[in-house]
PDB file of C-alpha atoms and ligand atoms in Angstrom:
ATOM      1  CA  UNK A1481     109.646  95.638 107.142  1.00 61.00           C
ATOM      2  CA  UNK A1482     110.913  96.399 104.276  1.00 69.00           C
ATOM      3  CA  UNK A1483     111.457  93.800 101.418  1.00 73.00           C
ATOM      4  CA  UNK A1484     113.445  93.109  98.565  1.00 72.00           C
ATOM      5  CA  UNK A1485     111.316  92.665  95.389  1.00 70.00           C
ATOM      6  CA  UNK A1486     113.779  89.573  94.151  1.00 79.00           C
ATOM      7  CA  UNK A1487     117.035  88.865  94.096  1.00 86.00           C
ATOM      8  CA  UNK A1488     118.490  90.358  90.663  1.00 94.00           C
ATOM      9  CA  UNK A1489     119.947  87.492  88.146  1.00 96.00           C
ATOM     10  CA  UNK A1490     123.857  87.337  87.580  1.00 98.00           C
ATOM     11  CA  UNK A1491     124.666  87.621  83.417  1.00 98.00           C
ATOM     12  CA  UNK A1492     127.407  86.983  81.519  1.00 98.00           C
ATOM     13  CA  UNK A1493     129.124  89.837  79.525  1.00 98.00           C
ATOM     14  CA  UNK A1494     129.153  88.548  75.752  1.00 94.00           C
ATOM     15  CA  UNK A1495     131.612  91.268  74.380  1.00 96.00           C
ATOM     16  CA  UNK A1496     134.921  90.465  73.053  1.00 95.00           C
ATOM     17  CA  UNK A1497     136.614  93.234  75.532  1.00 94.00           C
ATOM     18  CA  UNK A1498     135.056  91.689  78.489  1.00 97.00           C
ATOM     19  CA  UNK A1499     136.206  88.208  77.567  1.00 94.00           C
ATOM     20  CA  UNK A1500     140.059  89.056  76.737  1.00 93.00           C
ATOM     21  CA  UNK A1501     143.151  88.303  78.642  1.00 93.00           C
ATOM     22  CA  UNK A1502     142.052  84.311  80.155  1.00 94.00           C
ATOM     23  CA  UNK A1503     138.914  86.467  82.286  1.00 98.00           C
ATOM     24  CA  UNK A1504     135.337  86.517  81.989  1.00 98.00           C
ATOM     25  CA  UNK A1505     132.932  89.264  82.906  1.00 98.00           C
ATOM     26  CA  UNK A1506     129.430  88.815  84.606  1.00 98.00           C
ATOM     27  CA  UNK A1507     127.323  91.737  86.040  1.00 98.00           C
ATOM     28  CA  UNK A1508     124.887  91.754  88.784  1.00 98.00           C
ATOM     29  CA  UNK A1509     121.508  93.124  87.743  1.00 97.00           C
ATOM     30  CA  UNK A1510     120.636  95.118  90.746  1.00 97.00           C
ATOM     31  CA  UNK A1511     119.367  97.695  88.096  1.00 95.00           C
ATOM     32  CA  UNK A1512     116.577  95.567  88.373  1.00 95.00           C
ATOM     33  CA  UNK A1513     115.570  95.279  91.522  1.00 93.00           C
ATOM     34  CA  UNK A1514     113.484  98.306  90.796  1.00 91.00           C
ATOM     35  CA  UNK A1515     112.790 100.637  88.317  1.00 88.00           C
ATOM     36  CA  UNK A1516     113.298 104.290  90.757  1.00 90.00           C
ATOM     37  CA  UNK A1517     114.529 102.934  93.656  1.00 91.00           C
ATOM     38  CA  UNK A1518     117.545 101.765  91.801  1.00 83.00           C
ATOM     39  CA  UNK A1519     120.217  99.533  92.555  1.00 90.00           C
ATOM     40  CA  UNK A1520     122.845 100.417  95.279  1.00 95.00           C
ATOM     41  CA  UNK A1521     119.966 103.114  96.235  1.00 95.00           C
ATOM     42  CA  UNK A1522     117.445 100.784  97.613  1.00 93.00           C
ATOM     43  CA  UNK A1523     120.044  98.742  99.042  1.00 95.00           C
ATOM     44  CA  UNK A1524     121.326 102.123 101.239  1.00 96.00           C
ATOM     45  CA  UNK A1525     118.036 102.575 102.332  1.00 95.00           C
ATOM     46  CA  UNK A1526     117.182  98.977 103.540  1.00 94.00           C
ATOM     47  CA  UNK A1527     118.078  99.364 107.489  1.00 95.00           C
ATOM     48  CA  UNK A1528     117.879 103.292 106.985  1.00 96.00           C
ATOM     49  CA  UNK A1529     113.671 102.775 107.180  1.00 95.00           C
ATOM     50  CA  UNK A1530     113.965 100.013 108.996  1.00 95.00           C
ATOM     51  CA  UNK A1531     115.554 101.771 111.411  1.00 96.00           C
ATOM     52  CA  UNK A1532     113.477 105.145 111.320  1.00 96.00           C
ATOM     53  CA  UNK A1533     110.497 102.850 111.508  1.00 95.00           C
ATOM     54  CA  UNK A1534     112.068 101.020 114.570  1.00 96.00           C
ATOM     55  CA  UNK A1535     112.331 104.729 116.027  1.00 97.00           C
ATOM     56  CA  UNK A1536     109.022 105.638 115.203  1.00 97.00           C
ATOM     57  CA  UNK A1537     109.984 108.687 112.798  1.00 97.00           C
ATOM     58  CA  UNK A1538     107.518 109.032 110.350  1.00 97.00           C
ATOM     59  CA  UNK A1539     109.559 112.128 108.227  1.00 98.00           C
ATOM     60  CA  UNK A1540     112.365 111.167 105.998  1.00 98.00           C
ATOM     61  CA  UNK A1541     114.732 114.337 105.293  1.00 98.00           C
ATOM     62  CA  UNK A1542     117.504 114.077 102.990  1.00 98.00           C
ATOM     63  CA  UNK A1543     119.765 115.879 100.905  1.00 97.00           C
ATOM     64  CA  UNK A1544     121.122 115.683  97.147  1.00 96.00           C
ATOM     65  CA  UNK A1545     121.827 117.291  94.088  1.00 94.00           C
ATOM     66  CA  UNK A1546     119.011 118.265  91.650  1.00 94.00           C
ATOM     67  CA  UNK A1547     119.889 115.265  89.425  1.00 91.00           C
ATOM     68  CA  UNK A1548     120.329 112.731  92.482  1.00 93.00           C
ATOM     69  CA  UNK A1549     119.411 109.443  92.088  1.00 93.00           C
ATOM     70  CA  UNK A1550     119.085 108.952  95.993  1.00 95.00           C
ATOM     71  CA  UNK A1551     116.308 111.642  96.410  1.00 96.00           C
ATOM     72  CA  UNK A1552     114.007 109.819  93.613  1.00 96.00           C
ATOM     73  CA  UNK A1553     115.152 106.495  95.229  1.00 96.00           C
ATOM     74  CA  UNK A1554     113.908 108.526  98.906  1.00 97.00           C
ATOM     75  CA  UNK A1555     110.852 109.818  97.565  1.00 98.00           C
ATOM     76  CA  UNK A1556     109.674 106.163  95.843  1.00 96.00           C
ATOM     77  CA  UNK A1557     110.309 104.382  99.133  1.00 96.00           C
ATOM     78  CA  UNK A1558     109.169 106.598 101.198  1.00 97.00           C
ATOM     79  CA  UNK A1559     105.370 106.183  99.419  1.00 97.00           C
ATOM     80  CA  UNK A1560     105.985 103.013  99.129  1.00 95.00           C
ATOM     81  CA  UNK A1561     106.219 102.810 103.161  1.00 95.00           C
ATOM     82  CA  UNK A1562     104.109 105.163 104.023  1.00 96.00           C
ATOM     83  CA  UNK A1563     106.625 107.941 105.740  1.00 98.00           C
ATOM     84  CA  UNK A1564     106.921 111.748 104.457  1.00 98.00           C
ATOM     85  CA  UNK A1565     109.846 113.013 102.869  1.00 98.00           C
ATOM     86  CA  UNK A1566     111.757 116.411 102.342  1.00 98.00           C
ATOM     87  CA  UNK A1567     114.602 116.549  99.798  1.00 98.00           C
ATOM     88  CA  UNK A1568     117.433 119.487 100.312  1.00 98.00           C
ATOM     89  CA  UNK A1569     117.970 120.863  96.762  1.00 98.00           C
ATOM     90  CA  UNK A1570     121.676 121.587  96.207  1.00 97.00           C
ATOM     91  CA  UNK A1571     121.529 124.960  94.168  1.00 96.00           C
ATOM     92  CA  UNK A1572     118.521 127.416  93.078  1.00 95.00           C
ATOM     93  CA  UNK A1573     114.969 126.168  92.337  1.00 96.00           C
ATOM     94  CA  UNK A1574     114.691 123.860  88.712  1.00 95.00           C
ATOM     95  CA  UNK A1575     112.910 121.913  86.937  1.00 95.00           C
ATOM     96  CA  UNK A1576     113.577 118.126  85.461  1.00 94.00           C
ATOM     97  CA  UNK A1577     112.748 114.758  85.499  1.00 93.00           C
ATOM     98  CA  UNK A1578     114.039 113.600  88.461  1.00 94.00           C
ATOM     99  CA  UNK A1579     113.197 116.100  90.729  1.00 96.00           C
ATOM    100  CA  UNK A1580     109.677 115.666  88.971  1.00 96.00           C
ATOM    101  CA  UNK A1581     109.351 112.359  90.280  1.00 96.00           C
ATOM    102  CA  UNK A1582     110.704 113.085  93.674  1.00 97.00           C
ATOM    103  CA  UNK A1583     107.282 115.629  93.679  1.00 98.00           C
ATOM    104  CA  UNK A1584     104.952 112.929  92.114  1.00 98.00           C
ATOM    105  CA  UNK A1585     105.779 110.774  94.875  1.00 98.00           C
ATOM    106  CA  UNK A1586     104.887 113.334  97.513  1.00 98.00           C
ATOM    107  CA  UNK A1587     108.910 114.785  98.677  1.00 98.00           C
ATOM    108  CA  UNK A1588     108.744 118.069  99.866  1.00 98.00           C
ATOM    109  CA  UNK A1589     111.634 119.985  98.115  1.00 98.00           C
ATOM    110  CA  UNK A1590     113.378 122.528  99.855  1.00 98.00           C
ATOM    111  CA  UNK A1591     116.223 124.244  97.311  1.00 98.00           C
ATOM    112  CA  UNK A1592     119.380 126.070  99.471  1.00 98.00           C
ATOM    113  CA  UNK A1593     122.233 127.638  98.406  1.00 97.00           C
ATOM    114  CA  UNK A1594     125.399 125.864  98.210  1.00 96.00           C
ATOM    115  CA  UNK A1595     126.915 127.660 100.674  1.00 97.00           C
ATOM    116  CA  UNK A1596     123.655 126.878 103.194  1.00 96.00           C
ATOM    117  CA  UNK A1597     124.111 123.423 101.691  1.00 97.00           C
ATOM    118  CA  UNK A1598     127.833 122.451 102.803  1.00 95.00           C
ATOM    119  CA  UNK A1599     126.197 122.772 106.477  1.00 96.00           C
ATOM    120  CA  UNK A1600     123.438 119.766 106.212  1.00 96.00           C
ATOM    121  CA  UNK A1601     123.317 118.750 110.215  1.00 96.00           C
ATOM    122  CA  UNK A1602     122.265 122.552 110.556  1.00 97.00           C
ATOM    123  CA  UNK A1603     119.981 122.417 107.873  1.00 97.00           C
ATOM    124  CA  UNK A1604     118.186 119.484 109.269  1.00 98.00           C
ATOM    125  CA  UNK A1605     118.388 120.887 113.012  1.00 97.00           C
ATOM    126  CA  UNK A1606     116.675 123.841 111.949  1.00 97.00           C
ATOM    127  CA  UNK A1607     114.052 121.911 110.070  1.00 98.00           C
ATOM    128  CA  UNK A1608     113.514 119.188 112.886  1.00 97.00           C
ATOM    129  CA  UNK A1609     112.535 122.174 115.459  1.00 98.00           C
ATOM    130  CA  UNK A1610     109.772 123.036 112.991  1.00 97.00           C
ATOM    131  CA  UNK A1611     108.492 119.187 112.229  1.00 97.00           C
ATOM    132  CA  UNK A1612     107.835 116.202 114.201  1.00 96.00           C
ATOM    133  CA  UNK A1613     109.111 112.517 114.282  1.00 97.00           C
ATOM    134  CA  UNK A1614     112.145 113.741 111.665  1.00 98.00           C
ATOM    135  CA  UNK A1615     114.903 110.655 110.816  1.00 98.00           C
ATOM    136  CA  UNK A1616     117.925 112.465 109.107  1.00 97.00           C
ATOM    137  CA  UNK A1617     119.529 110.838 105.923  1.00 97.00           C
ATOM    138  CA  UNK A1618     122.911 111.717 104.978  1.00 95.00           C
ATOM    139  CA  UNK A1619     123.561 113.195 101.360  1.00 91.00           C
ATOM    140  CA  UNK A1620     123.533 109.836  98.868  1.00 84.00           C
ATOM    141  CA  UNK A1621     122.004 107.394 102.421  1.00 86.00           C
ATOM    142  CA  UNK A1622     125.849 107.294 103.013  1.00 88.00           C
ATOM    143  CA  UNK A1623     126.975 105.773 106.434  1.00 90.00           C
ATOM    144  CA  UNK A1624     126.687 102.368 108.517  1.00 95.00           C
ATOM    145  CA  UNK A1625     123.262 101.094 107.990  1.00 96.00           C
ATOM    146  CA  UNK A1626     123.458 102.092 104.487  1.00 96.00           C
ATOM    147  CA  UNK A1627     126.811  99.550 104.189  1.00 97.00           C
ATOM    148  CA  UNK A1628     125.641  97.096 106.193  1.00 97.00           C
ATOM    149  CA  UNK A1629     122.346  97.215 103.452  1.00 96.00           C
ATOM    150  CA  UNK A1630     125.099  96.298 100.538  1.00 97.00           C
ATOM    151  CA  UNK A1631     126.789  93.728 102.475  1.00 97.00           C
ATOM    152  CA  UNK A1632     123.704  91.537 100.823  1.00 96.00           C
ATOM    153  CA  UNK A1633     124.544  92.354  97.324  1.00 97.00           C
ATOM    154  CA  UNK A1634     126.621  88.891  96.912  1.00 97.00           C
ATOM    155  CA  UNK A1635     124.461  86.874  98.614  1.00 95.00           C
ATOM    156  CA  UNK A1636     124.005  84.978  96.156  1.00 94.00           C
ATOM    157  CA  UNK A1637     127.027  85.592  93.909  1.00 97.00           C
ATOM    158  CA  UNK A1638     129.629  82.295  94.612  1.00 95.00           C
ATOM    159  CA  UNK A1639     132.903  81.143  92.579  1.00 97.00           C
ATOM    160  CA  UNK A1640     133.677  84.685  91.808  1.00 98.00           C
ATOM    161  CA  UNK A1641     137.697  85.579  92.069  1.00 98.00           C
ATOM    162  CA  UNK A1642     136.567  89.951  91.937  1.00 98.00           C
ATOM    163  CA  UNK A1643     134.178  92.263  91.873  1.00 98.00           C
ATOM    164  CA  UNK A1644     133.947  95.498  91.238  1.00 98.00           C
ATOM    165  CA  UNK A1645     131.515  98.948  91.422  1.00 98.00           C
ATOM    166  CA  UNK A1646     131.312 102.526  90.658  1.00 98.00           C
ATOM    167  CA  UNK A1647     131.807 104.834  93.875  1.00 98.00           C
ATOM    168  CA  UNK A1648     130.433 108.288  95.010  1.00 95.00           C
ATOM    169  CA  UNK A1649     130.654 108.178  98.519  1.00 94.00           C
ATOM    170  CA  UNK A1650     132.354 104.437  98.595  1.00 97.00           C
ATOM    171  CA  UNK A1651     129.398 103.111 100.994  1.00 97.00           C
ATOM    172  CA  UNK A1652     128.440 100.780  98.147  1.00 97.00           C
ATOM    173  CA  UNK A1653     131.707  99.616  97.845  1.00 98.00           C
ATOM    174  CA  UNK A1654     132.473  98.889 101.473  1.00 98.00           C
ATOM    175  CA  UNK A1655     129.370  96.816 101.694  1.00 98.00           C
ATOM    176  CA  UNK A1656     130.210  95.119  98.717  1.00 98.00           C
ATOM    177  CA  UNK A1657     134.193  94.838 100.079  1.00 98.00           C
ATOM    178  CA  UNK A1658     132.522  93.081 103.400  1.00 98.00           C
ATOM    179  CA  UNK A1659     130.255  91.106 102.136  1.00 98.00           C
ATOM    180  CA  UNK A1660     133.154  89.693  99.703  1.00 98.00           C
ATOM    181  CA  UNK A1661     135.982  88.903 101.897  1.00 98.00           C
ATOM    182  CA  UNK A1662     134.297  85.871 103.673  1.00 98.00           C
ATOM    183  CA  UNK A1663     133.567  84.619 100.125  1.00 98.00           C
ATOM    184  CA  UNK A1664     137.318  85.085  99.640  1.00 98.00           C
ATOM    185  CA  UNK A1665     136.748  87.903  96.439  1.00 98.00           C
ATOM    186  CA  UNK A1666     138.649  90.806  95.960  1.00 98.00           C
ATOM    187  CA  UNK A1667     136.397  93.661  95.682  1.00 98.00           C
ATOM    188  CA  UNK A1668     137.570  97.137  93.862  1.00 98.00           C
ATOM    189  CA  UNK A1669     135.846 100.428  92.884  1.00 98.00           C
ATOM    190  CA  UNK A1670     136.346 103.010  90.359  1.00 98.00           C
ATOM    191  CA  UNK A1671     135.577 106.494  91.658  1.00 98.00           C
ATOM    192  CA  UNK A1672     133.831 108.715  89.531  1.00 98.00           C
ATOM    193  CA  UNK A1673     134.990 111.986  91.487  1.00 97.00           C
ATOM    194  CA  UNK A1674     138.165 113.383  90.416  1.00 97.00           C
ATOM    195  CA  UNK A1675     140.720 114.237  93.117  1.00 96.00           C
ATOM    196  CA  UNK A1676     138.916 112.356  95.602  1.00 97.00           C
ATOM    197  CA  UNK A1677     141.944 110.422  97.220  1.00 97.00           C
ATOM    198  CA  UNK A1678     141.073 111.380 100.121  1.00 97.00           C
ATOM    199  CA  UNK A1679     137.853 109.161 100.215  1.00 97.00           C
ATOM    200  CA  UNK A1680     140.106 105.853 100.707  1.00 98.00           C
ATOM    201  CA  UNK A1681     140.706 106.643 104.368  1.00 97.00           C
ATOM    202  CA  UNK A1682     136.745 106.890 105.075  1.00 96.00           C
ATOM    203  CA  UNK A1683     136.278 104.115 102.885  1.00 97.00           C
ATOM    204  CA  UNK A1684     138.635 101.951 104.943  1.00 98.00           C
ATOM    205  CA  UNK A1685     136.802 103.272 108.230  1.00 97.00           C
ATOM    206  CA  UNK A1686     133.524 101.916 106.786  1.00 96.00           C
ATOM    207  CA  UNK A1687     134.963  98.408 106.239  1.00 97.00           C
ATOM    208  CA  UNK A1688     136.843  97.747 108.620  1.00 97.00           C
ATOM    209  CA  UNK A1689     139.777  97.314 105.818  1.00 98.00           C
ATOM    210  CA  UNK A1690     141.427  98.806 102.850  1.00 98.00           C
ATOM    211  CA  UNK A1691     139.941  98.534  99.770  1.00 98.00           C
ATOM    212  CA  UNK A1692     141.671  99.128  96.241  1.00 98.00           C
ATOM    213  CA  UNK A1693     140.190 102.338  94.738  1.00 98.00           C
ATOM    214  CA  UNK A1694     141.075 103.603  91.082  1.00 98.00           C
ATOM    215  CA  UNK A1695     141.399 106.659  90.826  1.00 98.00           C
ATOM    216  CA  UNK A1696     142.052 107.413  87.107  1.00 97.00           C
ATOM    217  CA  UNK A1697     139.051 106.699  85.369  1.00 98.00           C
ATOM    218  CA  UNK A1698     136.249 109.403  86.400  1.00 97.00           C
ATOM    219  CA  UNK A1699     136.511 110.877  82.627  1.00 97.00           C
ATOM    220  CA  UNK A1700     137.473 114.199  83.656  1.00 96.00           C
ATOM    221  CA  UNK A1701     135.205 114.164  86.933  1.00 96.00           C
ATOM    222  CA  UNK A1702     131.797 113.860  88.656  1.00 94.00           C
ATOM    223  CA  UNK A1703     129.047 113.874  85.690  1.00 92.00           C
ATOM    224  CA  UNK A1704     131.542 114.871  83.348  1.00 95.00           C
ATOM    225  CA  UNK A1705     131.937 113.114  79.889  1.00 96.00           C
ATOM    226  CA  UNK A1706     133.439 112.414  76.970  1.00 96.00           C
ATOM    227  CA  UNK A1707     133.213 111.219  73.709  1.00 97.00           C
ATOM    228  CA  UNK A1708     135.219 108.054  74.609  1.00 98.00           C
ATOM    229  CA  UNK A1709     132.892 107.433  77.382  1.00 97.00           C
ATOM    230  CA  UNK A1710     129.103 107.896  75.314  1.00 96.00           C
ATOM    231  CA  UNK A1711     130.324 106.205  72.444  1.00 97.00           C
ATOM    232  CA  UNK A1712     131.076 102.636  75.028  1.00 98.00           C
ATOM    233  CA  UNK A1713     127.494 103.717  76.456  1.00 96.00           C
ATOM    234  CA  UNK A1714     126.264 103.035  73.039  1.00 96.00           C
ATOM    235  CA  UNK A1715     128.242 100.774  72.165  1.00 97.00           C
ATOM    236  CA  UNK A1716     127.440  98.466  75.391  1.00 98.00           C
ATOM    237  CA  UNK A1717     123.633  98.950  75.199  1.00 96.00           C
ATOM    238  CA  UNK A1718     123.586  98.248  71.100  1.00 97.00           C
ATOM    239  CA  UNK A1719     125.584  94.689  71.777  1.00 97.00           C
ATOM    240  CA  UNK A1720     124.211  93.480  75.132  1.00 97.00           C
ATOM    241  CA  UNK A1721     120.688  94.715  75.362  1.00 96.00           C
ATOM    242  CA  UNK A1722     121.940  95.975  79.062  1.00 97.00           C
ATOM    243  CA  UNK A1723     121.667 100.529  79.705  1.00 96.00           C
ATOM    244  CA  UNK A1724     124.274 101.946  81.485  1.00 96.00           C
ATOM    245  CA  UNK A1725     124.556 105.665  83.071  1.00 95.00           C
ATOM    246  CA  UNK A1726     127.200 107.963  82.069  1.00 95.00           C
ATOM    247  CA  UNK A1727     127.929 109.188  85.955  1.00 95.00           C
ATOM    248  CA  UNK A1728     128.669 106.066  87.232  1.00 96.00           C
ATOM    249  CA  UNK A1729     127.909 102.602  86.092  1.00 97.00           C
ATOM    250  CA  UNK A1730     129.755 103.280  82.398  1.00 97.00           C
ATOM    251  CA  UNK A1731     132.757 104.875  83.741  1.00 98.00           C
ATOM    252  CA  UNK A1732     132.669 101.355  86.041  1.00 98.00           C
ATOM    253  CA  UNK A1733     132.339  99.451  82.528  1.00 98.00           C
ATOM    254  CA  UNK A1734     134.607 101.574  80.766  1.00 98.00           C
ATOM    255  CA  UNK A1735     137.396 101.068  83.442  1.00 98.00           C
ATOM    256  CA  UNK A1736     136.936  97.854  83.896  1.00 98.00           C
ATOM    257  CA  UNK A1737     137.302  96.820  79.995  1.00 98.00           C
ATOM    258  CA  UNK A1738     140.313  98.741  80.205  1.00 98.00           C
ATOM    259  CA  UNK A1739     142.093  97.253  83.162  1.00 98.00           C
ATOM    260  CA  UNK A1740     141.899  93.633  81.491  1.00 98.00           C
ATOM    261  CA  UNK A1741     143.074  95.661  78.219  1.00 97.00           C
ATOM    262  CA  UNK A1742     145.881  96.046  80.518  1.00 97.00           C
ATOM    263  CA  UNK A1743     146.385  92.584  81.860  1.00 97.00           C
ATOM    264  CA  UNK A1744     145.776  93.999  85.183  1.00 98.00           C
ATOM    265  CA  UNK A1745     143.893  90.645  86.063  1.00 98.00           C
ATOM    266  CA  UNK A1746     145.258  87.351  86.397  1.00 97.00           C
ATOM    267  CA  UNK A1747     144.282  84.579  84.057  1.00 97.00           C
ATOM    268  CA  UNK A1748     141.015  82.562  85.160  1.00 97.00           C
ATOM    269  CA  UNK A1749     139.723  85.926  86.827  1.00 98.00           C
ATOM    270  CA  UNK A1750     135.884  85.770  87.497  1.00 98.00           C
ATOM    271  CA  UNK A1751     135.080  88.983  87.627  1.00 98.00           C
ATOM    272  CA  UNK A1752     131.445  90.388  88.537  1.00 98.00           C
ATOM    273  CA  UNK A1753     130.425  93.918  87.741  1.00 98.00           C
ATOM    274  CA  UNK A1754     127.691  95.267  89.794  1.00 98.00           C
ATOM    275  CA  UNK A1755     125.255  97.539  88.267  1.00 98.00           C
ATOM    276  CA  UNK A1756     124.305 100.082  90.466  1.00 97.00           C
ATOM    277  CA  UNK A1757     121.578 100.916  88.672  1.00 95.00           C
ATOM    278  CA  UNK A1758     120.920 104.999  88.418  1.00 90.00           C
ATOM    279  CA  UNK A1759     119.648 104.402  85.024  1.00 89.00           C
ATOM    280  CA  UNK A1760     116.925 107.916  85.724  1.00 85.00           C
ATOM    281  CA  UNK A1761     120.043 109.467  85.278  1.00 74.00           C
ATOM    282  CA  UNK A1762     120.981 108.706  81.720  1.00 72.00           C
ATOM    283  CA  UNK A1763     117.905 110.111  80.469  1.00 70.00           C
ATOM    284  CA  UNK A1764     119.000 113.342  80.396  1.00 65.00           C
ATOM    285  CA  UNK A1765     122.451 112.898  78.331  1.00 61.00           C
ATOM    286  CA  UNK A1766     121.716 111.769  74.452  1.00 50.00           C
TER     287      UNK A1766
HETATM  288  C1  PLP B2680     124.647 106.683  93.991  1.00 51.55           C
HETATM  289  C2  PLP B2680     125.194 105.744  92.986  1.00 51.55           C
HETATM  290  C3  PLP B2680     126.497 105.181  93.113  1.00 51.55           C
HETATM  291  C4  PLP B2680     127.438 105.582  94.201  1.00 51.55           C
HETATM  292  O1  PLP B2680     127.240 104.876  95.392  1.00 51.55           O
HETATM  293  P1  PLP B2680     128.117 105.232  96.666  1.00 51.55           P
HETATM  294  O2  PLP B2680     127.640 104.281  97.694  1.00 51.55           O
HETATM  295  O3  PLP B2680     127.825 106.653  97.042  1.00 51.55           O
HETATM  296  O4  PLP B2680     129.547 105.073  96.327  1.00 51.55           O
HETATM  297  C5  PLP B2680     126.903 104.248  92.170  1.00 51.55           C
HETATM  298  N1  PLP B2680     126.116 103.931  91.117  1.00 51.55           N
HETATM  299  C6  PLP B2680     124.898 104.462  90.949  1.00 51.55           C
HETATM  300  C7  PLP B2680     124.110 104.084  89.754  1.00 51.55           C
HETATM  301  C8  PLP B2680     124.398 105.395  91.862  1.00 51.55           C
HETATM  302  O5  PLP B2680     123.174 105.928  91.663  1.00 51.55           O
END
């Protein structure tokens, strides 16, 4: 059913910090693969609506913060294939770009409290006794289907020695993990989340294996910055052409520049960065 538009091109990093220490840096445009159901997002959601549509549920209902990339990426595809769509708000009723877009695309937002919003399976029960044909989506399109989607994102990505990608929920990154251990690259992630050890375990579960996570690079925590961090935003998008976020896909960058700062890779490391995309996201911080 569903399709991807292309398969995003692989480019080489031409900054001095990404070519230091005997290792050179390419990143995987998925970015590209379209412009608001970004990256990793419309990866998740492959076999999600393939699935639904194999079920015959015609209403998409998901959940996500009022700045989430996922519900725009929900919304999009969800025109795009013809199902309906409600969005759980995180947090009292607003107003912004994102959530604008969700509308324009037809998602019917429903704002809860974050107390009402910790319980999502009884959110959606309650809703699905009041609407026909429902398909629940986990907060972010986390889960199997949604890895199993991001297995693909090396398809076409050979003679690489790592990789490496931002993680919220680690479902990217377990994708990515499986789909490079027959290729014989060591995938990582950098989590964005502050004090979110715990995640490794359901990472792990996800895979099928352990996965490196760091750990130490989320800038203070989830959608938190610093100057550090928006001056190698600028700095990155003034000498490669190439936007990054500040939630997730800079902290990636940043971390990553810093790690072969730190000789943490070996010499002759080819090292591909993925970008997520989740570029709707940055609008909203300069
Ligand atoms: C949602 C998102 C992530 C996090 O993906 P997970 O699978 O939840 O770890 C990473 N990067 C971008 C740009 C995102 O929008």
């Amino acid at each position: 059913m569903m399709e991807l538009p292309f398969n995003p091109p692989i480019q080489h990093i031409n900054l001095p910090d990404f070519n230091a220490n005997g290792v050179t840096v390419y990143i995987k445009r998925d970015d590209m693969l379209h412009p608001f159901v970004s990256g990793n997002k419309w990866r998740k959601l492959f076999y999600v609506l393939d699935d639904a549509q194999q079920k015959n549920s015609r209403h998409l209902v998901s959940f996500g913060g009022a700045f989430s990339n996922h519900l725009v990426a929900l919304a999009c595809a969800g025109a795009m294939y013809n199902f309906k769509t409600t969005g759980f708000v995180r947090g009292e009723e607003v107003n912004n770009h994102m959530l604008n877009l969700c509308k324009l695309y037809g998602m019917h937002l429903i704002f809860v409290s974050r107390e009402a919003y910790k319980n999502k399976l009884d959110l959606y029960y309650e809703f699905a006794q009041q609407h026909v044909n429902t398909y629940f989506i986990d907060e972010g399109g986390k889960g199997e289907l949604a890895t199993k989607g991001c297995t693909h994102i090396l398809d076409d990505a050979d003679g690489f020695t790592h990789t490496i990608c931002a993680v919220g929920t680690g479902t990217t990154l377990a994708g990515l993990a499986k789909g490079a251990q027959p290729k014989n690259i060591i995938a990582e992630g950098i989590c964005v989340l502050k004090g979110a050890e715990a995640m490794n375990q359901e990472i792990a579960a996800l895979a099928g294996f352990d996965i490196k996570v760091h750990h130490n690079f989320s800038c203070g925590g989830y959608a938190k910055t610093d100057s550090e961090l928006l001056e190698f935003m600028q700095h990155f998008a003034q000498h490669t052409g190439i936007l990054l976020d500040q939630v997730y896909t800079a902290k990636m960058m940043l971390a990553l520049s810093k790690l072969i700062a730190g000789n943490y890779y070996p010499k002759k490391s080819k090292i591909l960065a993925i970008h997520t995309g989740g570029l709707l996201g940055m609008m909203s911080v300069m």
